[in-house]
Amino acid sequence: VLAPYSYSMLINGNNTNELNVNLSNYSEFNLTVIVIPSYAFLKVDVVGKGTVYIELNNGTIIAVRNSSVVKLYNGSNVLLEASGDLHNWSNGGNTMTIWYTVNGNSTITAFFGNSSILLKSGSVKPIVNYTEVGLSLFAIGFFVLYKIYSRKDQDTNV
């Protein structure tokens, strides 16, 4: 269900939302109705050290660390969640999570402090870099093997 201003309706080629037709009992009338969704662009800016997560209606989550533009249905709602030392939003909000209604092309900015990014509790999970985890485990394994074989060399030299 879309808000009334979130689409354009073309009836017989005319952009309108209403059509009155008076037909006699045996008249034939062809009617073509086309509904075109209206889109808007939401720009999310991040100032300072922090991240904003945009959660769309379909469950998609977009992480923004600098700036990002998202194309949405006009009139739709998105969930914005901040991660870091949030001072405030450009719309006056100061909570970590806000609902934002997209009414035409718009911009919202999250202002963060310069402290390191803090993990928040909420429905959005932090991003895990599996490459770093894998390399760390490989390095630990290599170190353990080195220690085991270096002890065997010491035991055989006695």
PDB file of N, CA and C in Angstrom, residues 6-79:
ATOM      1  N   SER A   6       2.561   8.969  -3.469  1.00  0.00           N
ATOM      2  CA  SER A   6       3.722   8.174  -3.840  1.00  0.00           C
ATOM      3  C   SER A   6       3.597   7.555  -5.228  1.00  0.00           C
ATOM      4  N   TYR A   7       2.591   7.941  -5.991  1.00  0.00           N
ATOM      5  CA  TYR A   7       2.434   7.415  -7.335  1.00  0.00           C
ATOM      6  C   TYR A   7       1.728   8.436  -8.213  1.00  0.00           C
ATOM      7  N   SER A   8       1.856   8.248  -9.512  1.00  0.00           N
ATOM      8  CA  SER A   8       1.114   9.028 -10.497  1.00  0.00           C
ATOM      9  C   SER A   8       0.164   8.079 -11.197  1.00  0.00           C
ATOM     10  N   MET A   9      -1.046   8.537 -11.472  1.00  0.00           N
ATOM     11  CA  MET A   9      -2.024   7.701 -12.142  1.00  0.00           C
ATOM     12  C   MET A   9      -2.389   8.330 -13.474  1.00  0.00           C
ATOM     13  N   LEU A  10      -2.238   7.560 -14.539  1.00  0.00           N
ATOM     14  CA  LEU A  10      -2.601   8.017 -15.871  1.00  0.00           C
ATOM     15  C   LEU A  10      -3.886   7.298 -16.281  1.00  0.00           C
ATOM     16  N   ILE A  11      -4.947   8.060 -16.510  1.00  0.00           N
ATOM     17  CA  ILE A  11      -6.212   7.505 -16.976  1.00  0.00           C
ATOM     18  C   ILE A  11      -6.444   8.023 -18.378  1.00  0.00           C
ATOM     19  N   ASN A  12      -6.444   7.106 -19.345  1.00  0.00           N
ATOM     20  CA  ASN A  12      -6.547   7.450 -20.766  1.00  0.00           C
ATOM     21  C   ASN A  12      -5.511   8.501 -21.157  1.00  0.00           C
ATOM     22  N   GLY A  13      -4.316   8.375 -20.608  1.00  0.00           N
ATOM     23  CA  GLY A  13      -3.222   9.264 -20.972  1.00  0.00           C
ATOM     24  C   GLY A  13      -3.165  10.563 -20.194  1.00  0.00           C
ATOM     25  N   ASN A  14      -4.148  10.837 -19.335  1.00  0.00           N
ATOM     26  CA  ASN A  14      -4.162  12.059 -18.540  1.00  0.00           C
ATOM     27  C   ASN A  14      -3.702  11.760 -17.116  1.00  0.00           C
ATOM     28  N   ASN A  15      -2.799  12.590 -16.597  1.00  0.00           N
ATOM     29  CA  ASN A  15      -2.305  12.426 -15.237  1.00  0.00           C
ATOM     30  C   ASN A  15      -3.362  12.951 -14.275  1.00  0.00           C
ATOM     31  N   THR A  16      -4.092  12.053 -13.667  1.00  0.00           N
ATOM     32  CA  THR A  16      -5.189  12.432 -12.779  1.00  0.00           C
ATOM     33  C   THR A  16      -5.455  11.293 -11.811  1.00  0.00           C
ATOM     34  N   ASN A  17      -6.267  11.543 -10.806  1.00  0.00           N
ATOM     35  CA  ASN A  17      -6.659  10.472  -9.902  1.00  0.00           C
ATOM     36  C   ASN A  17      -8.175  10.280  -9.907  1.00  0.00           C
ATOM     37  N   GLU A  18      -8.859  10.922 -10.839  1.00  0.00           N
ATOM     38  CA  GLU A  18     -10.323  10.852 -10.871  1.00  0.00           C
ATOM     39  C   GLU A  18     -10.805  10.973 -12.308  1.00  0.00           C
ATOM     40  N   LEU A  19     -11.831  10.206 -12.661  1.00  0.00           N
ATOM     41  CA  LEU A  19     -12.413  10.278 -13.988  1.00  0.00           C
ATOM     42  C   LEU A  19     -13.906  10.026 -13.873  1.00  0.00           C
ATOM     43  N   ASN A  20     -14.697  10.942 -14.363  1.00  0.00           N
ATOM     44  CA  ASN A  20     -16.153  10.789 -14.371  1.00  0.00           C
ATOM     45  C   ASN A  20     -16.594  10.527 -15.803  1.00  0.00           C
ATOM     46  N   VAL A  21     -17.341   9.441 -16.001  1.00  0.00           N
ATOM     47  CA  VAL A  21     -17.807   9.063 -17.330  1.00  0.00           C
ATOM     48  C   VAL A  21     -19.294   8.767 -17.234  1.00  0.00           C
ATOM     49  N   ASN A  22     -20.077   9.373 -18.112  1.00  0.00           N
ATOM     50  CA  ASN A  22     -21.503   9.070 -18.210  1.00  0.00           C
ATOM     51  C   ASN A  22     -21.727   8.262 -19.479  1.00  0.00           C
ATOM     52  N   LEU A  23     -22.188   7.035 -19.320  1.00  0.00           N
ATOM     53  CA  LEU A  23     -22.395   6.143 -20.453  1.00  0.00           C
ATOM     54  C   LEU A  23     -23.877   5.844 -20.600  1.00  0.00           C
ATOM     55  N   SER A  24     -24.336   5.808 -21.834  1.00  0.00           N
ATOM     56  CA  SER A  24     -25.707   5.349 -22.061  1.00  0.00           C
ATOM     57  C   SER A  24     -25.731   3.835 -21.908  1.00  0.00           C
ATOM     58  N   ASN A  25     -26.874   3.241 -21.884  1.00  0.00           N
ATOM     59  CA  ASN A  25     -27.007   1.816 -21.589  1.00  0.00           C
ATOM     60  C   ASN A  25     -26.260   0.925 -22.556  1.00  0.00           C
ATOM     61  N   TYR A  26     -26.128   1.310 -23.824  1.00  0.00           N
ATOM     62  CA  TYR A  26     -25.523   0.428 -24.814  1.00  0.00           C
ATOM     63  C   TYR A  26     -24.214   0.989 -25.360  1.00  0.00           C
ATOM     64  N   SER A  27     -23.570   1.879 -24.602  1.00  0.00           N
ATOM     65  CA  SER A  27     -22.304   2.461 -25.064  1.00  0.00           C
ATOM     66  C   SER A  27     -21.139   1.568 -24.675  1.00  0.00           C
ATOM     67  N   GLU A  28     -20.108   1.658 -25.484  1.00  0.00           N
ATOM     68  CA  GLU A  28     -18.876   0.933 -25.186  1.00  0.00           C
ATOM     69  C   GLU A  28     -17.798   1.967 -24.900  1.00  0.00           C
ATOM     70  N   PHE A  29     -17.030   1.735 -23.853  1.00  0.00           N
ATOM     71  CA  PHE A  29     -16.021   2.703 -23.444  1.00  0.00           C
ATOM     72  C   PHE A  29     -14.765   1.941 -23.023  1.00  0.00           C
ATOM     73  N   ASN A  30     -13.641   2.260 -23.632  1.00  0.00           N
ATOM     74  CA  ASN A  30     -12.365   1.646 -23.256  1.00  0.00           C
ATOM     75  C   ASN A  30     -11.657   2.555 -22.265  1.00  0.00           C
ATOM     76  N   LEU A  31     -11.201   1.973 -21.190  1.00  0.00           N
ATOM     77  CA  LEU A  31     -10.532   2.733 -20.141  1.00  0.00           C
ATOM     78  C   LEU A  31      -9.177   2.099 -19.877  1.00  0.00           C
ATOM     79  N   THR A  32      -8.122   2.900 -19.935  1.00  0.00           N
ATOM     80  CA  THR A  32      -6.772   2.433 -19.639  1.00  0.00           C
ATOM     81  C   THR A  32      -6.266   3.182 -18.417  1.00  0.00           C
ATOM     82  N   VAL A  33      -5.891   2.434 -17.393  1.00  0.00           N
ATOM     83  CA  VAL A  33      -5.370   3.028 -16.160  1.00  0.00           C
ATOM     84  C   VAL A  33      -3.957   2.505 -15.955  1.00  0.00           C
ATOM     85  N   ILE A  34      -2.993   3.418 -15.795  1.00  0.00           N
ATOM     86  CA  ILE A  34      -1.594   3.072 -15.534  1.00  0.00           C
ATOM     87  C   ILE A  34      -1.181   3.756 -14.243  1.00  0.00           C
ATOM     88  N   VAL A  35      -0.630   2.975 -13.320  1.00  0.00           N
ATOM     89  CA  VAL A  35      -0.134   3.532 -12.060  1.00  0.00           C
ATOM     90  C   VAL A  35       1.391   3.488 -12.094  1.00  0.00           C
ATOM     91  N   ILE A  36       2.014   4.634 -11.913  1.00  0.00           N
ATOM     92  CA  ILE A  36       3.469   4.750 -11.963  1.00  0.00           C
ATOM     93  C   ILE A  36       3.961   5.185 -10.586  1.00  0.00           C
ATOM     94  N   PRO A  37       4.774   4.352  -9.922  1.00  0.00           N
ATOM     95  CA  PRO A  37       5.278   4.762  -8.607  1.00  0.00           C
ATOM     96  C   PRO A  37       6.186   5.976  -8.727  1.00  0.00           C
ATOM     97  N   SER A  38       6.110   6.844  -7.756  1.00  0.00           N
ATOM     98  CA  SER A  38       6.996   8.003  -7.694  1.00  0.00           C
ATOM     99  C   SER A  38       8.156   7.661  -6.773  1.00  0.00           C
ATOM    100  N   TYR A  39       9.338   7.983  -7.208  1.00  0.00           N
ATOM    101  CA  TYR A  39      10.533   7.694  -6.435  1.00  0.00           C
ATOM    102  C   TYR A  39      11.120   8.991  -5.896  1.00  0.00           C
ATOM    103  N   ALA A  40      11.892   8.837  -4.840  1.00  0.00           N
ATOM    104  CA  ALA A  40      12.623   9.958  -4.267  1.00  0.00           C
ATOM    105  C   ALA A  40      14.003   9.442  -3.867  1.00  0.00           C
ATOM    106  N   PHE A  41      14.951  10.339  -3.789  1.00  0.00           N
ATOM    107  CA  PHE A  41      16.304   9.982  -3.399  1.00  0.00           C
ATOM    108  C   PHE A  41      16.565  10.473  -1.986  1.00  0.00           C
ATOM    109  N   LEU A  42      17.059   9.571  -1.139  1.00  0.00           N
ATOM    110  CA  LEU A  42      17.449   9.909   0.228  1.00  0.00           C
ATOM    111  C   LEU A  42      18.967   9.868   0.293  1.00  0.00           C
ATOM    112  N   LYS A  43      19.569  10.994   0.658  1.00  0.00           N
ATOM    113  CA  LYS A  43      21.018  11.058   0.833  1.00  0.00           C
ATOM    114  C   LYS A  43      21.298  11.029   2.332  1.00  0.00           C
ATOM    115  N   VAL A  44      22.148  10.102   2.748  1.00  0.00           N
ATOM    116  CA  VAL A  44      22.541   9.977   4.150  1.00  0.00           C
ATOM    117  C   VAL A  44      24.015  10.341   4.245  1.00  0.00           C
ATOM    118  N   ASP A  45      24.324  11.357   5.045  1.00  0.00           N
ATOM    119  CA  ASP A  45      25.698  11.807   5.256  1.00  0.00           C
ATOM    120  C   ASP A  45      26.128  11.472   6.678  1.00  0.00           C
ATOM    121  N   VAL A  46      27.401  11.129   6.841  1.00  0.00           N
ATOM    122  CA  VAL A  46      27.983  10.844   8.151  1.00  0.00           C
ATOM    123  C   VAL A  46      29.133  11.816   8.359  1.00  0.00           C
ATOM    124  N   VAL A  47      29.069  12.565   9.463  1.00  0.00           N
ATOM    125  CA  VAL A  47      30.131  13.506   9.812  1.00  0.00           C
ATOM    126  C   VAL A  47      30.758  13.013  11.112  1.00  0.00           C
ATOM    127  N   GLY A  48      32.056  12.724  11.087  1.00  0.00           N
ATOM    128  CA  GLY A  48      32.742  12.200  12.258  1.00  0.00           C
ATOM    129  C   GLY A  48      32.961  10.706  12.125  1.00  0.00           C
ATOM    130  N   LYS A  49      33.417  10.089  13.225  1.00  0.00           N
ATOM    131  CA  LYS A  49      33.709   8.658  13.226  1.00  0.00           C
ATOM    132  C   LYS A  49      32.476   7.897  13.680  1.00  0.00           C
ATOM    133  N   GLY A  50      31.774   7.334  12.725  1.00  0.00           N
ATOM    134  CA  GLY A  50      30.575   6.570  13.028  1.00  0.00           C
ATOM    135  C   GLY A  50      30.022   5.942  11.771  1.00  0.00           C
ATOM    136  N   THR A  51      28.975   5.154  11.947  1.00  0.00           N
ATOM    137  CA  THR A  51      28.327   4.463  10.841  1.00  0.00           C
ATOM    138  C   THR A  51      26.825   4.583  11.008  1.00  0.00           C
ATOM    139  N   VAL A  52      26.116   4.779   9.896  1.00  0.00           N
ATOM    140  CA  VAL A  52      24.659   4.760   9.893  1.00  0.00           C
ATOM    141  C   VAL A  52      24.217   3.559   9.081  1.00  0.00           C
ATOM    142  N   TYR A  53      23.318   2.772   9.656  1.00  0.00           N
ATOM    143  CA  TYR A  53      22.737   1.626   8.967  1.00  0.00           C
ATOM    144  C   TYR A  53      21.337   2.011   8.512  1.00  0.00           C
ATOM    145  N   ILE A  54      21.088   1.873   7.198  1.00  0.00           N
ATOM    146  CA  ILE A  54      19.767   2.142   6.626  1.00  0.00           C
ATOM    147  C   ILE A  54      19.082   0.796   6.441  1.00  0.00           C
ATOM    148  N   GLU A  55      17.963   0.601   7.130  1.00  0.00           N
ATOM    149  CA  GLU A  55      17.210  -0.643   6.976  1.00  0.00           C
ATOM    150  C   GLU A  55      15.958  -0.349   6.169  1.00  0.00           C
ATOM    151  N   LEU A  56      15.855  -0.990   4.997  1.00  0.00           N
ATOM    152  CA  LEU A  56      14.733  -0.787   4.091  1.00  0.00           C
ATOM    153  C   LEU A  56      13.579  -1.714   4.457  1.00  0.00           C
ATOM    154  N   ASN A  57      12.409  -1.459   3.871  1.00  0.00           N
ATOM    155  CA  ASN A  57      11.218  -2.255   4.168  1.00  0.00           C
ATOM    156  C   ASN A  57      11.384  -3.728   3.817  1.00  0.00           C
ATOM    157  N   ASN A  58      12.214  -4.047   2.836  1.00  0.00           N
ATOM    158  CA  ASN A  58      12.398  -5.446   2.432  1.00  0.00           C
ATOM    159  C   ASN A  58      13.463  -6.165   3.252  1.00  0.00           C
ATOM    160  N   GLY A  59      14.018  -5.497   4.275  1.00  0.00           N
ATOM    161  CA  GLY A  59      15.017  -6.110   5.145  1.00  0.00           C
ATOM    162  C   GLY A  59      16.447  -5.830   4.749  1.00  0.00           C
ATOM    163  N   THR A  60      16.663  -5.209   3.614  1.00  0.00           N
ATOM    164  CA  THR A  60      18.012  -4.869   3.174  1.00  0.00           C
ATOM    165  C   THR A  60      18.616  -3.838   4.117  1.00  0.00           C
ATOM    166  N   ILE A  61      19.892  -4.027   4.455  1.00  0.00           N
ATOM    167  CA  ILE A  61      20.604  -3.098   5.332  1.00  0.00           C
ATOM    168  C   ILE A  61      21.797  -2.542   4.575  1.00  0.00           C
ATOM    169  N   ILE A  62      21.911  -1.221   4.565  1.00  0.00           N
ATOM    170  CA  ILE A  62      23.009  -0.536   3.882  1.00  0.00           C
ATOM    171  C   ILE A  62      23.824   0.203   4.939  1.00  0.00           C
ATOM    172  N   ALA A  63      25.125  -0.061   4.984  1.00  0.00           N
ATOM    173  CA  ALA A  63      26.015   0.616   5.925  1.00  0.00           C
ATOM    174  C   ALA A  63      26.606   1.847   5.259  1.00  0.00           C
ATOM    175  N   VAL A  64      26.518   2.993   5.940  1.00  0.00           N
ATOM    176  CA  VAL A  64      27.029   4.254   5.402  1.00  0.00           C
ATOM    177  C   VAL A  64      28.081   4.790   6.368  1.00  0.00           C
ATOM    178  N   ARG A  65      29.292   5.029   5.847  1.00  0.00           N
ATOM    179  CA  ARG A  65      30.357   5.574   6.680  1.00  0.00           C
ATOM    180  C   ARG A  65      30.731   6.999   6.271  1.00  0.00           C
ATOM    181  N   ASN A  66      30.435   7.370   5.048  1.00  0.00           N
ATOM    182  CA  ASN A  66      30.701   8.729   4.575  1.00  0.00           C
ATOM    183  C   ASN A  66      29.422   9.356   4.042  1.00  0.00           C
ATOM    184  N   SER A  67      28.975   8.873   2.881  1.00  0.00           N
ATOM    185  CA  SER A  67      27.774   9.400   2.251  1.00  0.00           C
ATOM    186  C   SER A  67      27.224   8.351   1.295  1.00  0.00           C
ATOM    187  N   SER A  68      25.896   8.298   1.193  1.00  0.00           N
ATOM    188  CA  SER A  68      25.271   7.358   0.280  1.00  0.00           C
ATOM    189  C   SER A  68      23.917   7.897  -0.141  1.00  0.00           C
ATOM    190  N   VAL A  69      23.516   7.581  -1.376  1.00  0.00           N
ATOM    191  CA  VAL A  69      22.212   7.988  -1.900  1.00  0.00           C
ATOM    192  C   VAL A  69      21.423   6.721  -2.212  1.00  0.00           C
ATOM    193  N   VAL A  70      20.164   6.681  -1.728  1.00  0.00           N
ATOM    194  CA  VAL A  70      19.311   5.516  -1.906  1.00  0.00           C
ATOM    195  C   VAL A  70      18.042   5.963  -2.624  1.00  0.00           C
ATOM    196  N   LYS A  71      17.626   5.191  -3.643  1.00  0.00           N
ATOM    197  CA  LYS A  71      16.387   5.467  -4.369  1.00  0.00           C
ATOM    198  C   LYS A  71      15.262   4.676  -3.712  1.00  0.00           C
ATOM    199  N   LEU A  72      14.209   5.380  -3.266  1.00  0.00           N
ATOM    200  CA  LEU A  72      13.104   4.763  -2.528  1.00  0.00           C
ATOM    201  C   LEU A  72      11.776   5.231  -3.082  1.00  0.00           C
ATOM    202  N   TYR A  73      10.702   4.505  -2.722  1.00  0.00           N
ATOM    203  CA  TYR A  73       9.371   5.000  -3.036  1.00  0.00           C
ATOM    204  C   TYR A  73       9.117   6.264  -2.232  1.00  0.00           C
ATOM    205  N   ASN A  74       8.580   7.273  -2.889  1.00  0.00           N
ATOM    206  CA  ASN A  74       8.223   8.493  -2.184  1.00  0.00           C
ATOM    207  C   ASN A  74       7.142   8.155  -1.164  1.00  0.00           C
ATOM    208  N   GLY A  75       7.308   8.612   0.062  1.00  0.00           N
ATOM    209  CA  GLY A  75       6.345   8.333   1.119  1.00  0.00           C
ATOM    210  C   GLY A  75       6.688   7.118   1.948  1.00  0.00           C
ATOM    211  N   SER A  76       7.770   6.405   1.607  1.00  0.00           N
ATOM    212  CA  SER A  76       8.127   5.215   2.374  1.00  0.00           C
ATOM    213  C   SER A  76       8.898   5.597   3.638  1.00  0.00           C
ATOM    214  N   ASN A  77       8.936   4.658   4.566  1.00  0.00           N
ATOM    215  CA  ASN A  77       9.661   4.846   5.822  1.00  0.00           C
ATOM    216  C   ASN A  77      10.894   3.964   5.826  1.00  0.00           C
ATOM    217  N   VAL A  78      11.996   4.481   6.365  1.00  0.00           N
ATOM    218  CA  VAL A  78      13.207   3.701   6.544  1.00  0.00           C
ATOM    219  C   VAL A  78      13.665   3.849   7.986  1.00  0.00           C
ATOM    220  N   LEU A  79      14.334   2.811   8.474  1.00  0.00           N
ATOM    221  CA  LEU A  79      14.885   2.831   9.819  1.00  0.00           C
ATOM    222  C   LEU A  79      16.353   3.211   9.720  1.00  0.00           C
TER     223      LEU A  79
END
